[in-house]
Amino acid sequence: MSSLESFPPLPVSRNTAHAFRERAADGYTLGGFSWRHAVPDRNRPVVIINAATSVRCSYYARFAQYLFSHGFDVMTYDYRGIGESRPAAMRHFKASWTDWGALDFEAMLQRAAREFPGQPIDVVGHSFGGCAAGLAASADRLRRLVTVGAQFAYWRDYAQDSRWQLFGKWHVVMPLLTRVFGYFPGKRLGWLEDTPAGVVKDWSTMTPAYERRPSGRAHGQLPFARVRAQTLAISLTDDPFGTMAAIERLLGYFESSTRSHLRIAPADIDETQIGHFAFFHKRFEARLWPIALQWLQQGQLADDTPGRVVTLSVP
């Protein structure tokens, strides 16, 4: 697969993006960037980009600029423990996947409602970022949602030909190193960013019964069920995380949304590989980014969209 190491975080242009700080409900301060048009327009959507696990928001800067250039206001941010939201000390810093969605993404929804009053709110979620979209209490505000390779990192859903390699890396080595250091030292290994221990625990122990952890609430009582956004899940056939089973497992949680699943093979755009990370690389600006743009603009796919629309097996 295309690795994140091949596509390092990009500098965020201060000519168009403005840094901000936002306090979550529990008092933790998050950092991010906004691309805002000079003249407010209540009909202009604002797009929040939810990053993948332990990927800095700066990785999505060029994609954010692309959406901005096509008429959207845009916000990117880092989850607590990552990048612009990193604490002074990572060892034993407390954060979980639930915190990233229920507190951090929720804080961005609150900021969007305050800073862009009356404007529709859309989300682009990469990997865990698609999950985060369903964990916030205000998720019912979402108009449209595009996810890319979004799933729960449940190891049985990994691609069969790389399942045990991924299991060893992310479910054995990562938690062992986290136990030693008090956090996962991903940067020194070239494996994503340094990651809080609680997030590592969530990743390495995830099961399909996620909805029963940690709260024990029934499936329909989670915020996922309150999301009514027009939802497009984009998956890549060479993404070992985003298999059919993995993508549809998450889509099943968005039971109140209209859901479409677009599956793209690299050959569909005359490429040999795309993988889990490369969708947001600038070299795909002309071939992949318009798919997300079209959905955010119209809530539907263009007739010439590459790939195939999958008939969903989820109810």
Short mmCIF file of C-alpha atoms in Angstrom, two decimals:
data_model
loop_
_atom_site.label_atom_id
_atom_site.label_comp_id
_atom_site.label_asym_id
_atom_site.label_seq_id
_atom_site.Cartn_x
_atom_site.Cartn_y
_atom_site.Cartn_z
CA MET A 1 0.00 0.00 0.00
CA SER A 2 1.03 3.62 -0.34
CA SER A 3 2.50 4.57 3.01
CA LEU A 4 2.13 7.80 4.92
CA GLU A 5 5.93 7.97 5.14
CA SER A 6 5.92 8.70 1.39
CA PHE A 7 3.68 11.71 1.91
CA PRO A 8 4.94 13.81 4.86
CA PRO A 9 2.85 16.59 6.43
CA LEU A 10 2.67 19.71 4.32
CA PRO A 11 3.30 23.26 5.46
CA VAL A 12 0.04 25.17 5.81
CA SER A 13 0.03 28.39 3.79
CA ARG A 14 -0.67 31.33 6.07
CA ASN A 15 -1.79 33.32 3.02
CA THR A 16 -5.14 31.56 2.94
CA ALA A 17 -5.31 29.52 6.17
CA HIS A 18 -5.61 30.96 9.66
CA ALA A 19 -4.51 29.11 12.78
CA PHE A 20 -7.00 28.82 15.61
CA ARG A 21 -7.27 27.37 19.10
CA GLU A 22 -10.50 25.82 20.34
CA ARG A 23 -11.34 24.56 23.81
CA ALA A 24 -13.20 21.25 24.05
CA ALA A 25 -15.95 20.67 26.62
CA ASP A 26 -13.49 19.13 29.10
CA GLY A 27 -11.19 22.17 28.86
CA TYR A 28 -8.51 20.69 26.61
CA THR A 29 -7.28 23.12 23.94
CA LEU A 30 -7.10 21.93 20.34
CA GLY A 31 -5.24 23.50 17.44
CA GLY A 32 -6.32 23.77 13.84
CA PHE A 33 -6.59 25.87 10.70
CA SER A 34 -9.46 27.48 8.84
CA TRP A 35 -9.86 28.61 5.26
CA ARG A 36 -12.54 31.30 5.34
CA HIS A 37 -13.93 33.44 2.54
CA ALA A 38 -13.98 37.17 3.21
CA VAL A 39 -17.69 37.61 2.62
CA PRO A 40 -20.01 35.41 4.74
CA ASP A 41 -22.67 33.46 2.89
CA ARG A 42 -25.27 31.35 4.71
CA ASN A 43 -25.60 29.16 1.62
CA ARG A 44 -21.88 28.33 1.56
CA PRO A 45 -21.11 25.00 3.27
CA VAL A 46 -18.23 24.68 5.70
CA VAL A 47 -16.29 21.41 5.48
CA ILE A 48 -14.58 19.91 8.53
CA ILE A 49 -11.80 17.46 7.68
CA ASN A 50 -11.36 14.66 10.21
CA ALA A 51 -7.90 13.13 9.99
CA ALA A 52 -6.91 9.49 10.16
CA THR A 53 -5.53 8.11 13.41
CA SER A 54 -2.28 9.88 14.33
CA VAL A 55 -2.01 11.79 11.04
CA ARG A 56 -1.42 15.52 11.35
CA CYS A 57 -4.04 17.84 9.94
CA SER A 58 -1.36 19.52 7.82
CA TYR A 59 -1.37 16.38 5.66
CA TYR A 60 -4.75 17.51 4.31
CA ALA A 61 -3.78 21.14 3.69
CA ARG A 62 -3.71 20.94 -0.10
CA PHE A 63 -7.04 19.12 -0.19
CA ALA A 64 -8.47 21.80 2.11
CA GLN A 65 -7.13 24.50 -0.21
CA TYR A 66 -8.74 22.65 -3.15
CA LEU A 67 -12.16 22.69 -1.47
CA PHE A 68 -11.68 26.35 -0.52
CA SER A 69 -10.86 27.22 -4.14
CA HIS A 70 -14.16 25.59 -5.16
CA GLY A 71 -16.24 27.76 -2.87
CA PHE A 72 -16.25 26.05 0.53
CA ASP A 73 -15.10 27.33 3.88
CA VAL A 74 -12.87 24.65 5.42
CA MET A 75 -11.59 23.64 8.85
CA THR A 76 -8.81 21.19 9.72
CA TYR A 77 -7.65 20.31 13.23
CA ASP A 78 -5.54 17.86 15.19
CA TYR A 79 -7.00 15.48 17.75
CA ARG A 80 -5.65 15.82 21.29
CA GLY A 81 -2.17 14.39 21.52
CA ILE A 82 -1.36 15.02 17.83
CA GLY A 83 0.39 17.86 16.00
CA GLU A 84 -1.12 21.24 16.82
CA SER A 85 -2.92 19.66 19.79
CA ARG A 86 0.07 17.85 21.28
CA PRO A 87 0.63 18.27 25.04
CA ALA A 88 3.95 19.19 26.63
CA ALA A 89 4.47 15.57 27.72
CA MET A 90 3.10 12.52 25.92
CA ARG A 91 3.94 9.89 28.51
CA HIS A 92 0.69 8.69 30.10
CA PHE A 93 -1.26 11.50 28.42
CA LYS A 94 -4.91 10.42 28.50
CA ALA A 95 -6.85 10.33 25.25
CA SER A 96 -8.97 7.75 23.45
CA TRP A 97 -10.77 7.32 20.17
CA THR A 98 -13.98 8.21 21.98
CA ASP A 99 -12.38 11.46 23.18
CA TRP A 100 -11.31 12.28 19.63
CA GLY A 101 -14.89 11.99 18.40
CA ALA A 102 -17.09 12.90 21.36
CA LEU A 103 -14.92 15.80 22.57
CA ASP A 104 -12.59 16.96 19.79
CA PHE A 105 -14.81 16.60 16.73
CA GLU A 106 -17.73 17.88 18.82
CA ALA A 107 -15.66 20.99 19.61
CA MET A 108 -15.17 21.56 15.87
CA LEU A 109 -18.90 21.24 15.25
CA GLN A 110 -19.53 23.81 17.96
CA ARG A 111 -16.90 26.12 16.47
CA ALA A 112 -18.33 25.74 12.96
CA ALA A 113 -21.81 26.63 14.22
CA ARG A 114 -20.41 29.68 16.00
CA GLU A 115 -17.95 30.92 13.38
CA PHE A 116 -20.07 30.09 10.32
CA PRO A 117 -23.61 30.67 11.66
CA GLY A 118 -26.39 29.22 9.58
CA GLN A 119 -24.07 27.57 7.06
CA PRO A 120 -24.48 23.89 6.19
CA ILE A 121 -21.83 21.65 7.80
CA ASP A 122 -20.20 18.88 5.78
CA VAL A 123 -17.44 16.47 6.78
CA VAL A 124 -14.67 14.60 5.00
CA GLY A 125 -13.38 11.78 7.21
CA HIS A 126 -10.27 9.75 6.46
CA SER A 127 -9.96 6.32 8.11
CA PHE A 128 -10.85 6.83 11.80
CA GLY A 129 -12.03 10.32 10.83
CA GLY A 130 -15.11 8.70 9.33
CA CYS A 131 -15.80 6.98 12.64
CA ALA A 132 -15.29 10.22 14.55
CA ALA A 133 -18.09 11.78 12.49
CA GLY A 134 -20.54 9.46 14.21
CA LEU A 135 -19.34 9.92 17.79
CA ALA A 136 -20.17 13.59 18.41
CA ALA A 137 -23.36 14.58 20.17
CA SER A 138 -24.06 17.22 17.51
CA ALA A 139 -23.55 14.80 14.61
CA ASP A 140 -27.17 15.33 13.60
CA ARG A 141 -26.11 18.73 12.23
CA LEU A 142 -24.21 17.17 9.34
CA ARG A 143 -25.57 17.72 5.85
CA ARG A 144 -23.17 15.60 3.78
CA LEU A 145 -20.39 13.18 4.70
CA VAL A 146 -17.60 11.75 2.58
CA THR A 147 -15.43 9.03 4.09
CA VAL A 148 -12.25 7.60 2.59
CA GLY A 149 -11.07 4.18 3.76
CA ALA A 150 -13.12 4.63 6.94
CA GLN A 151 -13.31 1.65 9.30
CA PHE A 152 -12.70 0.53 12.89
CA ALA A 153 -9.32 -1.23 12.40
CA TYR A 154 -10.91 -4.54 13.36
CA TRP A 155 -8.14 -7.01 12.52
CA ARG A 156 -10.41 -9.72 11.11
CA ASP A 157 -11.49 -7.23 8.44
CA TYR A 158 -7.93 -6.58 7.21
CA ALA A 159 -7.07 -7.84 3.73
CA GLN A 160 -6.36 -11.55 3.92
CA ASP A 161 -2.97 -11.41 2.18
CA SER A 162 -1.58 -8.90 4.72
CA ARG A 163 -3.73 -9.60 7.78
CA TRP A 164 -1.09 -11.22 9.97
CA GLN A 165 1.60 -8.69 9.06
CA LEU A 166 -0.75 -5.84 10.01
CA PHE A 167 -1.87 -7.68 13.12
CA GLY A 168 1.74 -8.06 14.26
CA LYS A 169 2.60 -4.42 13.58
CA TRP A 170 -0.48 -2.69 14.97
CA HIS A 171 -1.86 -5.16 17.51
CA VAL A 172 1.35 -6.62 18.95
CA VAL A 173 4.36 -4.35 18.40
CA MET A 174 2.50 -1.06 18.81
CA PRO A 175 0.90 -1.90 22.19
CA LEU A 176 4.13 -3.44 23.50
CA LEU A 177 6.13 -0.31 22.69
CA THR A 178 3.35 1.81 24.19
CA ARG A 179 3.60 -0.12 27.44
CA VAL A 180 7.34 0.59 27.57
CA PHE A 181 7.19 4.31 26.71
CA GLY A 182 3.79 5.30 28.09
CA TYR A 183 2.75 6.35 24.56
CA PHE A 184 3.48 5.04 21.08
CA PRO A 185 6.71 6.66 19.75
CA GLY A 186 5.54 6.59 16.16
CA LYS A 187 7.60 9.49 14.86
CA ARG A 188 10.97 7.95 15.63
CA LEU A 189 9.85 4.73 13.92
CA GLY A 190 8.34 6.47 10.91
CA TRP A 191 4.97 4.95 11.83
CA LEU A 192 2.55 7.87 11.98
CA GLU A 193 2.76 10.49 14.75
CA ASP A 194 3.42 9.83 18.44
CA THR A 195 0.14 8.45 19.74
CA PRO A 196 -1.55 8.49 23.17
CA ALA A 197 -1.69 5.17 25.01
CA GLY A 198 -5.49 5.19 25.20
CA VAL A 199 -5.80 5.46 21.43
CA VAL A 200 -3.35 2.59 21.02
CA LYS A 201 -5.46 0.49 23.38
CA ASP A 202 -8.59 1.24 21.36
CA TRP A 203 -6.87 0.39 18.08
CA SER A 204 -5.19 -2.79 19.26
CA THR A 205 -8.21 -4.26 21.07
CA MET A 206 -11.04 -3.18 18.75
CA THR A 207 -13.86 -5.68 18.15
CA PRO A 208 -17.14 -5.44 16.22
CA ALA A 209 -18.88 -4.89 19.56
CA TYR A 210 -17.43 -1.38 19.73
CA GLU A 211 -20.86 0.08 20.34
CA ARG A 212 -20.93 -1.67 23.71
CA ARG A 213 -17.59 -0.17 24.79
CA PRO A 214 -17.02 1.71 26.96
CA SER A 215 -20.56 2.77 27.80
CA GLY A 216 -22.55 -0.40 27.25
CA ARG A 217 -25.17 1.51 25.29
CA ALA A 218 -27.16 -0.29 22.64
CA HIS A 219 -26.31 0.24 18.98
CA GLY A 220 -29.17 2.63 18.16
CA GLN A 221 -28.40 4.85 21.15
CA LEU A 222 -25.01 5.97 19.85
CA PRO A 223 -24.66 9.28 17.97
CA PHE A 224 -24.03 7.27 14.76
CA ALA A 225 -27.75 6.59 14.56
CA ARG A 226 -28.52 10.32 14.77
CA VAL A 227 -26.46 11.16 11.67
CA ARG A 228 -28.79 11.83 8.76
CA ALA A 229 -26.19 13.10 6.32
CA GLN A 230 -26.03 12.06 2.70
CA THR A 231 -23.08 9.71 3.09
CA LEU A 232 -20.56 8.53 0.49
CA ALA A 233 -18.01 5.92 1.52
CA ILE A 234 -15.03 5.79 -0.85
CA SER A 235 -12.85 2.69 -0.64
CA LEU A 236 -9.80 1.55 -2.58
CA THR A 237 -9.32 -2.05 -3.62
CA ASP A 238 -5.64 -2.01 -2.63
CA ASP A 239 -6.28 -0.59 0.85
CA PRO A 240 -5.59 -3.48 3.26
CA PHE A 241 -7.55 -1.72 6.03
CA GLY A 242 -10.54 -0.66 3.92
CA THR A 243 -11.85 -4.00 2.74
CA MET A 244 -15.47 -4.52 1.79
CA ALA A 245 -16.21 -6.02 5.20
CA ALA A 246 -14.51 -3.14 7.02
CA ILE A 247 -16.21 -0.37 5.06
CA GLU A 248 -19.66 -1.91 5.36
CA ARG A 249 -19.20 -2.59 9.07
CA LEU A 250 -18.90 1.16 9.67
CA LEU A 251 -21.63 2.06 7.18
CA GLY A 252 -23.97 -0.17 9.13
CA TYR A 253 -23.64 2.17 12.11
CA PHE A 254 -24.93 5.14 10.09
CA GLU A 255 -28.35 3.56 9.97
CA SER A 256 -30.32 6.81 9.65
CA SER A 257 -28.26 8.14 6.73
CA THR A 258 -28.65 7.63 3.02
CA ARG A 259 -25.51 5.63 2.20
CA SER A 260 -23.54 4.96 -0.97
CA HIS A 261 -20.32 2.99 -1.34
CA LEU A 262 -17.94 3.73 -4.21
CA ARG A 263 -15.14 1.20 -4.66
CA ILE A 264 -12.19 2.28 -6.80
CA ALA A 265 -9.40 0.12 -8.18
CA PRO A 266 -6.08 1.80 -9.07
CA ALA A 267 -6.54 0.62 -12.66
CA ASP A 268 -9.74 2.67 -12.85
CA ILE A 269 -7.56 5.79 -12.94
CA ASP A 270 -4.59 4.20 -14.75
CA GLU A 271 -2.54 3.77 -11.58
CA THR A 272 -0.82 0.75 -10.05
CA GLN A 273 -1.49 1.66 -6.42
CA ILE A 274 -3.37 4.13 -4.24
CA GLY A 275 -3.63 2.40 -0.88
CA HIS A 276 -4.87 3.77 2.42
CA PHE A 277 -3.25 7.23 2.38
CA ALA A 278 -2.66 8.50 -1.14
CA PHE A 279 -6.19 9.69 -1.97
CA PHE A 280 -5.27 13.05 -0.38
CA HIS A 281 -1.96 13.41 -2.24
CA LYS A 282 -1.89 16.26 -4.74
CA ARG A 283 -1.09 13.98 -7.65
CA PHE A 284 -4.71 12.80 -7.47
CA GLU A 285 -6.20 16.30 -7.53
CA ALA A 286 -7.58 15.87 -11.06
CA ARG A 287 -8.65 12.22 -10.81
CA LEU A 288 -9.89 11.54 -7.27
CA TRP A 289 -10.56 14.83 -5.51
CA PRO A 290 -13.44 15.76 -7.88
CA ILE A 291 -15.36 12.71 -6.59
CA ALA A 292 -15.48 14.14 -3.07
CA LEU A 293 -16.11 17.63 -4.44
CA GLN A 294 -19.07 16.49 -6.55
CA TRP A 295 -20.64 14.73 -3.56
CA LEU A 296 -20.20 17.76 -1.32
CA GLN A 297 -21.67 20.02 -3.98
CA GLN A 298 -24.52 17.87 -5.26
CA GLY A 299 -24.95 14.87 -2.97
CA GLN A 300 -24.52 12.53 -5.92
CA LEU A 301 -21.87 11.02 -8.16
CA ALA A 302 -21.15 12.19 -11.69
CA ASP A 303 -21.88 9.77 -14.53
CA ASP A 304 -18.18 9.47 -15.39
CA THR A 305 -17.01 8.75 -11.82
CA PRO A 306 -14.32 6.04 -11.82
CA GLY A 307 -14.92 2.83 -9.92
CA ARG A 308 -18.16 1.01 -9.21
CA VAL A 309 -21.03 1.69 -6.85
CA VAL A 310 -21.39 -1.29 -4.53
CA THR A 311 -24.78 -2.63 -3.59
CA LEU A 312 -24.78 -2.41 0.20
CA SER A 313 -25.32 -5.55 2.23
CA VAL A 314 -25.95 -3.52 5.40
CA PRO A 315 -29.60 -2.86 6.30
#
